[in-house]
Short mmCIF file of C-alpha atoms in Angstrom, two decimals:
data_model
loop_
_atom_site.label_atom_id
_atom_site.label_comp_id
_atom_site.label_asym_id
_atom_site.label_seq_id
_atom_site.Cartn_x
_atom_site.Cartn_y
_atom_site.Cartn_z
CA UNK A 67 0.00 0.00 0.00
CA UNK A 68 2.84 2.42 0.80
CA UNK A 69 4.39 1.96 -2.65
CA UNK A 70 0.99 2.33 -4.33
CA UNK A 71 0.31 5.61 -2.53
CA UNK A 72 3.79 6.94 -3.35
CA UNK A 73 3.30 6.11 -7.03
CA UNK A 74 -0.13 7.74 -7.01
CA UNK A 75 1.20 10.91 -5.35
CA UNK A 76 4.02 11.26 -7.86
CA UNK A 77 1.66 10.48 -10.75
CA UNK A 78 -0.71 13.24 -9.60
CA UNK A 79 2.19 15.70 -9.54
CA UNK A 80 3.43 14.54 -12.95
CA UNK A 81 -0.01 14.78 -14.53
CA UNK A 82 -0.62 18.24 -13.07
CA UNK A 83 2.68 19.51 -14.48
CA UNK A 84 2.87 17.68 -17.82
CA UNK A 85 -0.59 16.37 -18.68
CA UNK A 86 -1.06 14.64 -22.04
CA UNK A 87 1.45 16.04 -24.55
CA UNK A 88 -0.27 16.13 -27.96
CA UNK A 89 2.98 15.54 -29.80
CA UNK A 90 3.21 12.07 -28.26
CA UNK A 91 -0.38 11.00 -28.86
CA UNK A 92 -0.25 12.20 -32.46
CA UNK A 93 2.38 9.51 -33.05
CA UNK A 94 1.03 6.67 -30.91
CA UNK A 95 -2.53 5.94 -29.83
CA UNK A 96 -3.50 6.89 -26.28
CA UNK A 97 -4.37 3.83 -24.14
CA UNK A 98 -7.95 5.09 -23.79
CA UNK A 99 -8.17 5.15 -27.60
CA UNK A 100 -7.13 1.49 -27.61
CA UNK A 101 -9.79 0.76 -25.00
CA UNK A 102 -12.28 2.51 -27.24
CA UNK A 103 -11.31 0.37 -30.21
CA UNK A 104 -11.87 -2.79 -28.19
CA UNK A 105 -15.30 -1.51 -27.11
CA UNK A 106 -16.07 -0.64 -30.73
CA UNK A 107 -15.29 -4.20 -31.84
CA UNK A 108 -17.64 -5.62 -29.20
CA UNK A 109 -20.31 -3.13 -30.25
CA UNK A 110 -19.97 -4.03 -33.92
CA UNK A 111 -20.02 -7.80 -33.35
CA UNK A 112 -22.76 -8.12 -30.73
CA UNK A 113 -25.15 -5.17 -31.11
CA UNK A 114 -26.94 -6.05 -34.32
CA UNK A 115 -30.06 -4.10 -35.31
CA UNK A 116 -32.20 -7.22 -35.66
CA UNK A 117 -31.44 -8.61 -32.22
CA UNK A 118 -34.14 -8.56 -29.54
CA UNK A 119 -33.89 -6.22 -26.58
CA UNK A 120 -33.21 -9.16 -24.26
CA UNK A 121 -30.38 -10.45 -26.47
CA UNK A 122 -28.84 -6.99 -26.73
CA UNK A 123 -28.93 -6.58 -22.96
CA UNK A 124 -27.30 -9.99 -22.45
CA UNK A 125 -24.66 -9.30 -25.10
CA UNK A 126 -23.89 -5.91 -23.60
CA UNK A 127 -23.50 -7.34 -20.11
CA UNK A 128 -21.33 -10.23 -21.34
CA UNK A 129 -19.27 -7.87 -23.48
CA UNK A 130 -18.46 -5.41 -20.70
CA UNK A 131 -17.72 -8.32 -18.34
CA UNK A 132 -15.19 -9.69 -20.83
CA UNK A 133 -13.63 -6.26 -21.37
CA UNK A 134 -13.33 -5.66 -17.63
CA UNK A 135 -11.77 -9.08 -17.12
CA UNK A 136 -9.28 -8.37 -19.89
CA UNK A 137 -8.37 -4.96 -18.44
CA UNK A 138 -7.95 -6.43 -14.94
CA UNK A 139 -5.65 -9.11 -16.34
CA UNK A 140 -3.69 -6.55 -18.37
CA UNK A 141 -3.17 -4.39 -15.28
CA UNK A 142 -2.10 -7.37 -13.21
CA UNK A 143 0.29 -8.58 -15.92
CA UNK A 144 1.83 -5.14 -16.42
CA UNK A 145 2.42 -4.68 -12.70
CA UNK A 146 4.04 -8.11 -12.45
CA UNK A 147 6.32 -7.30 -15.40
CA UNK A 148 7.35 -3.97 -13.86
CA UNK A 149 7.90 -5.26 -10.31
CA UNK A 150 11.31 -6.92 -10.95
CA UNK A 151 12.65 -3.72 -12.56
CA UNK A 152 13.00 -1.89 -9.24
CA UNK A 153 13.14 1.89 -9.40
CA UNK A 154 12.91 1.84 -13.19
CA UNK A 155 9.71 -0.18 -12.99
CA UNK A 156 8.28 2.21 -10.41
CA UNK A 157 9.08 5.15 -12.71
CA UNK A 158 7.27 3.49 -15.61
CA UNK A 159 4.23 2.80 -13.42
CA UNK A 160 4.17 6.45 -12.32
CA UNK A 161 4.01 7.50 -15.97
CA UNK A 162 1.28 4.94 -16.72
CA UNK A 163 -0.88 6.15 -13.84
CA UNK A 164 -0.34 9.80 -14.85
CA UNK A 165 -1.53 8.99 -18.37
CA UNK A 166 -4.91 7.93 -17.00
CA UNK A 167 -5.40 11.10 -14.94
CA UNK A 168 -6.86 14.29 -16.43
CA UNK A 169 -5.90 17.25 -14.25
CA UNK A 170 -3.89 19.38 -16.70
CA UNK A 171 -5.80 18.37 -19.83
CA UNK A 172 -9.13 19.18 -18.19
CA UNK A 173 -7.82 22.50 -16.88
CA UNK A 174 -6.46 23.39 -20.32
CA UNK A 175 -9.72 22.53 -22.13
CA UNK A 176 -11.86 24.63 -19.80
CA UNK A 177 -9.33 27.46 -19.78
CA UNK A 178 -9.69 27.45 -23.58
CA UNK A 179 -13.40 28.29 -23.12
CA UNK A 180 -12.48 31.32 -21.03
CA UNK A 181 -9.80 32.34 -23.54
CA UNK A 182 -12.19 31.80 -26.45
CA UNK A 183 -14.79 34.10 -24.92
CA UNK A 184 -12.22 36.77 -24.12
CA UNK A 185 -10.56 36.74 -27.55
CA UNK A 186 -13.25 35.52 -29.92
CA UNK A 187 -16.46 36.55 -28.23
CA UNK A 188 -19.46 34.23 -28.22
CA UNK A 189 -18.37 32.27 -31.30
CA UNK A 190 -14.93 31.70 -29.81
CA UNK A 191 -16.50 30.42 -26.61
CA UNK A 192 -18.96 28.21 -28.47
CA UNK A 193 -16.17 26.62 -30.50
CA UNK A 194 -14.07 25.91 -27.41
CA UNK A 195 -16.93 24.50 -25.36
CA UNK A 196 -18.02 22.24 -28.23
CA UNK A 197 -14.75 20.33 -27.67
CA UNK A 198 -15.78 19.23 -24.18
CA UNK A 199 -19.60 19.02 -24.00
CA UNK A 200 -22.25 17.23 -26.02
CA UNK A 201 -24.85 19.99 -26.09
CA UNK A 202 -25.52 21.99 -29.28
CA UNK A 203 -23.21 25.05 -29.08
CA UNK A 204 -25.40 27.06 -31.45
CA UNK A 205 -28.12 27.13 -28.79
CA UNK A 206 -25.83 28.60 -26.11
CA UNK A 207 -25.59 32.25 -25.20
CA UNK A 208 -22.54 33.50 -23.29
CA UNK A 209 -23.82 32.64 -19.79
CA UNK A 210 -24.78 29.16 -21.04
CA UNK A 211 -21.31 28.68 -22.52
CA UNK A 212 -19.83 29.64 -19.15
CA UNK A 213 -22.12 27.25 -17.29
CA UNK A 214 -21.31 24.41 -19.70
CA UNK A 215 -17.58 24.87 -19.17
CA UNK A 216 -17.92 25.00 -15.38
CA UNK A 217 -20.22 21.96 -15.29
CA UNK A 218 -17.80 19.95 -17.42
CA UNK A 219 -14.91 20.94 -15.17
CA UNK A 220 -16.74 19.88 -12.02
CA UNK A 221 -18.14 16.62 -13.40
CA UNK A 222 -14.85 15.53 -14.92
CA UNK A 223 -12.95 16.37 -11.75
CA UNK A 224 -14.87 13.49 -10.21
CA UNK A 225 -14.66 10.87 -12.98
CA UNK A 226 -11.42 12.03 -14.60
CA UNK A 227 -9.30 12.71 -11.52
CA UNK A 228 -10.78 11.49 -8.22
CA UNK A 229 -12.23 8.19 -9.47
CA UNK A 230 -9.13 6.88 -11.29
CA UNK A 231 -6.96 7.94 -8.33
CA UNK A 232 -9.30 6.15 -5.94
CA UNK A 233 -9.44 2.91 -7.93
CA UNK A 234 -5.66 2.88 -8.34
CA UNK A 235 -5.24 3.42 -4.61
CA UNK A 236 -7.60 0.52 -3.89
CA UNK A 237 -6.61 -2.02 -6.56
CA UNK A 238 -3.46 -0.77 -8.28
CA UNK A 239 -3.09 -0.98 -12.06
CA UNK A 240 -5.85 -3.61 -12.43
CA UNK A 241 -8.33 -1.28 -10.72
CA UNK A 242 -7.20 1.73 -12.73
CA UNK A 243 -7.40 -0.10 -16.07
CA UNK A 244 -10.79 -1.62 -15.28
CA UNK A 245 -12.19 1.75 -14.22
CA UNK A 246 -10.97 3.50 -17.37
CA UNK A 247 -12.33 0.68 -19.55
CA UNK A 248 -15.72 0.98 -17.85
CA UNK A 249 -15.77 4.77 -18.00
CA UNK A 250 -14.83 4.71 -21.69
CA UNK A 251 -17.55 2.14 -22.37
CA UNK A 252 -20.14 4.31 -20.65
CA UNK A 253 -19.15 7.31 -22.79
CA UNK A 254 -19.42 5.22 -25.97
CA UNK A 255 -22.34 2.85 -25.44
CA UNK A 256 -24.03 4.03 -22.23
CA UNK A 257 -26.46 6.32 -24.04
CA UNK A 258 -30.23 6.13 -23.65
CA UNK A 259 -31.06 5.94 -27.34
CA UNK A 260 -32.49 3.25 -29.61
CA UNK A 261 -29.10 1.73 -30.41
CA UNK A 262 -27.67 1.55 -26.89
CA UNK A 263 -30.57 1.60 -24.44
CA UNK A 264 -30.32 -2.17 -23.97
CA UNK A 265 -26.81 -2.99 -25.18
CA UNK A 266 -25.22 -0.29 -23.02
CA UNK A 267 -27.42 -0.81 -19.97
CA UNK A 268 -24.88 -2.86 -18.00
CA UNK A 269 -22.02 -0.48 -18.80
CA UNK A 270 -24.03 2.54 -17.70
CA UNK A 271 -25.17 0.94 -14.44
CA UNK A 272 -21.68 -0.35 -13.57
CA UNK A 273 -20.19 3.05 -14.33
CA UNK A 274 -22.69 4.66 -11.98
CA UNK A 275 -21.62 2.20 -9.29
CA UNK A 276 -17.89 2.71 -9.92
CA UNK A 277 -18.23 6.50 -9.74
CA UNK A 278 -20.49 6.54 -6.67
CA UNK A 279 -17.75 6.96 -4.02
CA UNK A 280 -15.60 9.39 -6.03
CA UNK A 281 -18.54 11.69 -6.77
CA UNK A 282 -19.26 12.10 -3.08
CA UNK A 283 -15.62 12.43 -2.09
CA UNK A 284 -15.15 15.11 -4.74
CA UNK A 285 -17.37 17.60 -2.92
CA UNK A 286 -14.93 17.75 0.01
CA UNK A 287 -11.98 18.44 -2.28
CA UNK A 288 -13.98 21.14 -4.07
CA UNK A 289 -14.94 22.58 -0.68
CA UNK A 290 -11.25 22.61 0.30
CA UNK A 291 -10.44 24.46 -2.91
CA UNK A 292 -13.28 26.91 -2.27
CA UNK A 293 -12.03 27.50 1.28
CA UNK A 294 -8.59 28.56 0.05
CA UNK A 295 -9.94 30.55 -2.90
CA UNK A 296 -12.91 32.28 -1.25
CA UNK A 297 -13.07 31.44 2.44
CA UNK A 298 -15.12 29.43 4.91
CA UNK A 299 -18.51 30.57 3.66
CA UNK A 300 -17.81 29.29 0.14
CA UNK A 301 -16.62 25.94 1.49
CA UNK A 302 -19.76 25.52 3.56
CA UNK A 303 -21.91 26.52 0.58
CA UNK A 304 -20.18 23.92 -1.58
CA UNK A 305 -20.95 21.07 0.81
CA UNK A 306 -24.40 22.33 1.73
CA UNK A 307 -25.49 22.81 -1.88
CA UNK A 308 -24.20 19.36 -2.85
CA UNK A 309 -26.08 17.70 0.00
CA UNK A 310 -29.26 19.58 -0.89
CA UNK A 311 -29.27 19.70 -4.69
CA UNK A 312 -27.20 16.77 -6.01
CA UNK A 313 -30.36 14.69 -6.47
CA UNK A 314 -31.80 17.27 -8.87
CA UNK A 315 -29.36 16.13 -11.56
CA UNK A 316 -30.41 13.33 -13.92
CA UNK A 317 -27.13 11.52 -13.14
CA UNK A 318 -26.79 9.83 -9.75
CA UNK A 319 -23.19 11.06 -9.56
CA UNK A 320 -22.60 14.16 -11.68
CA UNK A 321 -24.86 16.29 -9.52
CA UNK A 322 -22.50 16.04 -6.53
CA UNK A 323 -19.44 17.84 -7.90
CA UNK A 324 -21.57 20.16 -10.05
CA UNK A 325 -23.74 21.22 -7.13
CA UNK A 326 -20.65 21.69 -4.98
CA UNK A 327 -19.09 23.95 -7.59
CA UNK A 328 -22.36 25.85 -7.97
CA UNK A 329 -22.45 26.52 -4.24
CA UNK A 330 -18.78 27.50 -4.13
CA UNK A 331 -19.23 30.01 -6.97
CA UNK A 332 -22.65 31.25 -5.84
CA UNK A 333 -24.26 30.57 -9.23
CA UNK A 334 -26.97 28.27 -10.58
CA UNK A 335 -25.86 25.33 -12.72
CA UNK A 336 -27.57 22.67 -14.85
CA UNK A 337 -31.19 23.52 -15.65
CA UNK A 338 -32.78 23.09 -19.11
CA UNK A 339 -30.38 22.44 -22.02
CA UNK A 340 -30.30 20.84 -25.47
CA UNK A 341 -28.42 17.67 -26.47
CA UNK A 342 -28.53 16.60 -30.10
CA UNK A 343 -31.64 18.64 -30.77
CA UNK A 344 -33.47 17.21 -27.73
CA UNK A 345 -34.33 19.47 -24.84
CA UNK A 346 -33.46 18.13 -21.38
CA UNK A 347 -35.51 19.76 -18.63
CA UNK A 348 -33.88 19.72 -15.23
CA UNK A 349 -34.22 22.00 -12.22
CA UNK A 350 -31.40 24.41 -11.56
CA UNK A 351 -28.96 23.41 -8.83
CA UNK A 352 -28.36 26.28 -6.39
CA UNK A 353 -31.36 28.05 -7.89
CA UNK A 354 -31.04 30.85 -5.36
CA UNK A 355 -27.61 31.76 -6.75
CA UNK A 356 -26.81 34.17 -9.56
CA UNK A 357 -28.54 33.22 -12.80
CA UNK A 358 -25.93 34.74 -15.14
CA UNK A 359 -22.55 33.00 -15.18
CA UNK A 360 -19.56 34.97 -16.47
CA UNK A 361 -16.03 34.43 -17.72
CA UNK A 362 -14.84 35.45 -14.26
CA UNK A 363 -16.78 32.49 -12.87
CA UNK A 364 -14.93 30.14 -15.23
CA UNK A 365 -11.61 31.58 -14.09
CA UNK A 366 -12.57 31.19 -10.44
CA UNK A 367 -13.79 27.63 -11.03
CA UNK A 368 -10.39 26.82 -12.56
CA UNK A 369 -8.67 28.16 -9.45
CA UNK A 370 -10.95 26.10 -7.21
CA UNK A 371 -10.32 23.05 -9.42
CA UNK A 372 -6.55 23.47 -9.16
CA UNK A 373 -6.78 23.80 -5.39
CA UNK A 374 -9.10 20.77 -5.23
CA UNK A 375 -6.50 18.75 -7.15
CA UNK A 376 -3.90 19.94 -4.64
CA UNK A 377 -6.20 18.86 -1.80
CA UNK A 378 -6.50 15.42 -3.39
CA UNK A 379 -2.71 15.16 -3.60
CA UNK A 380 -2.50 16.30 0.01
CA UNK A 381 -4.93 13.59 1.09
CA UNK A 382 -2.82 10.98 -0.72
CA UNK A 383 0.32 12.37 0.93
CA UNK A 384 -1.35 12.15 4.36
CA UNK A 385 -2.41 8.56 3.69
CA UNK A 386 1.15 7.78 2.59
CA UNK A 387 2.57 9.29 5.78
CA UNK A 388 0.14 7.31 7.95
CA UNK A 389 0.94 4.08 6.07
CA UNK A 390 4.64 4.62 6.77
CA UNK A 391 3.97 5.19 10.48
CA UNK A 392 1.78 2.12 10.73
#
């Protein structure tokens, strides 16, 4: 456990400083891309249009079970291969873990929304936010662009940073690989449409389960970031809003970090929006907050996010220190 926590701490630092260099992934496929290709093969082979709903649901469950088993085995095998290499093996594992974290890349993508609005106006913001959210950018005014960027930052802090760190801490590389396989599957086939409603059912439900603890833990890291950035009142608002309004979100997990960020910033998030031409009606989280989000709110959310990532690293460091003492 001590070695696992040390690797995780150093991976968090490495990811925050370096992130995912595009020049590398333009030459070789990112591991998540490879996971996506495997999921695509399963989708193509076992999700035929003429299959019954029951068969699709069975195939989807069997498919994700096989993919998770393969990713667990791959993680176990890779760790066993690295173990005899000593410090060199540890260094490689640090890099591998950092690759599956998303601190810097997420920060950079949301910062691009702020920069786009400042330099290119509404169209610049719409273009930047279209890179990170699924809603139709043409339907977004400037406050909606700002809300979309902030919501994406908060949600992905949970499933792109806290959750992979948690599963690595608990189960090492097998846990990390299995989580990323499941999370990738949910993003590809976990949609509630005609093609994936049945085939992706198991992936969506398992992803909800895997993200359950991280979503709730994330509110305390966001509150810690809000405390440093804005003070005690903002931290209390983050936790209080999450506890009160998280259930208003259609996702059983996304509402926790989004509501926490809404409370920390003092603005309303979520509410009605359009995905693929379909209007999604949801109540606003922190409805008593400001209704108009601004570029300044994006910038503040990025500061809170950075501090929340530091709080996560601090928690890992504390756990490492306690494991050494014990």
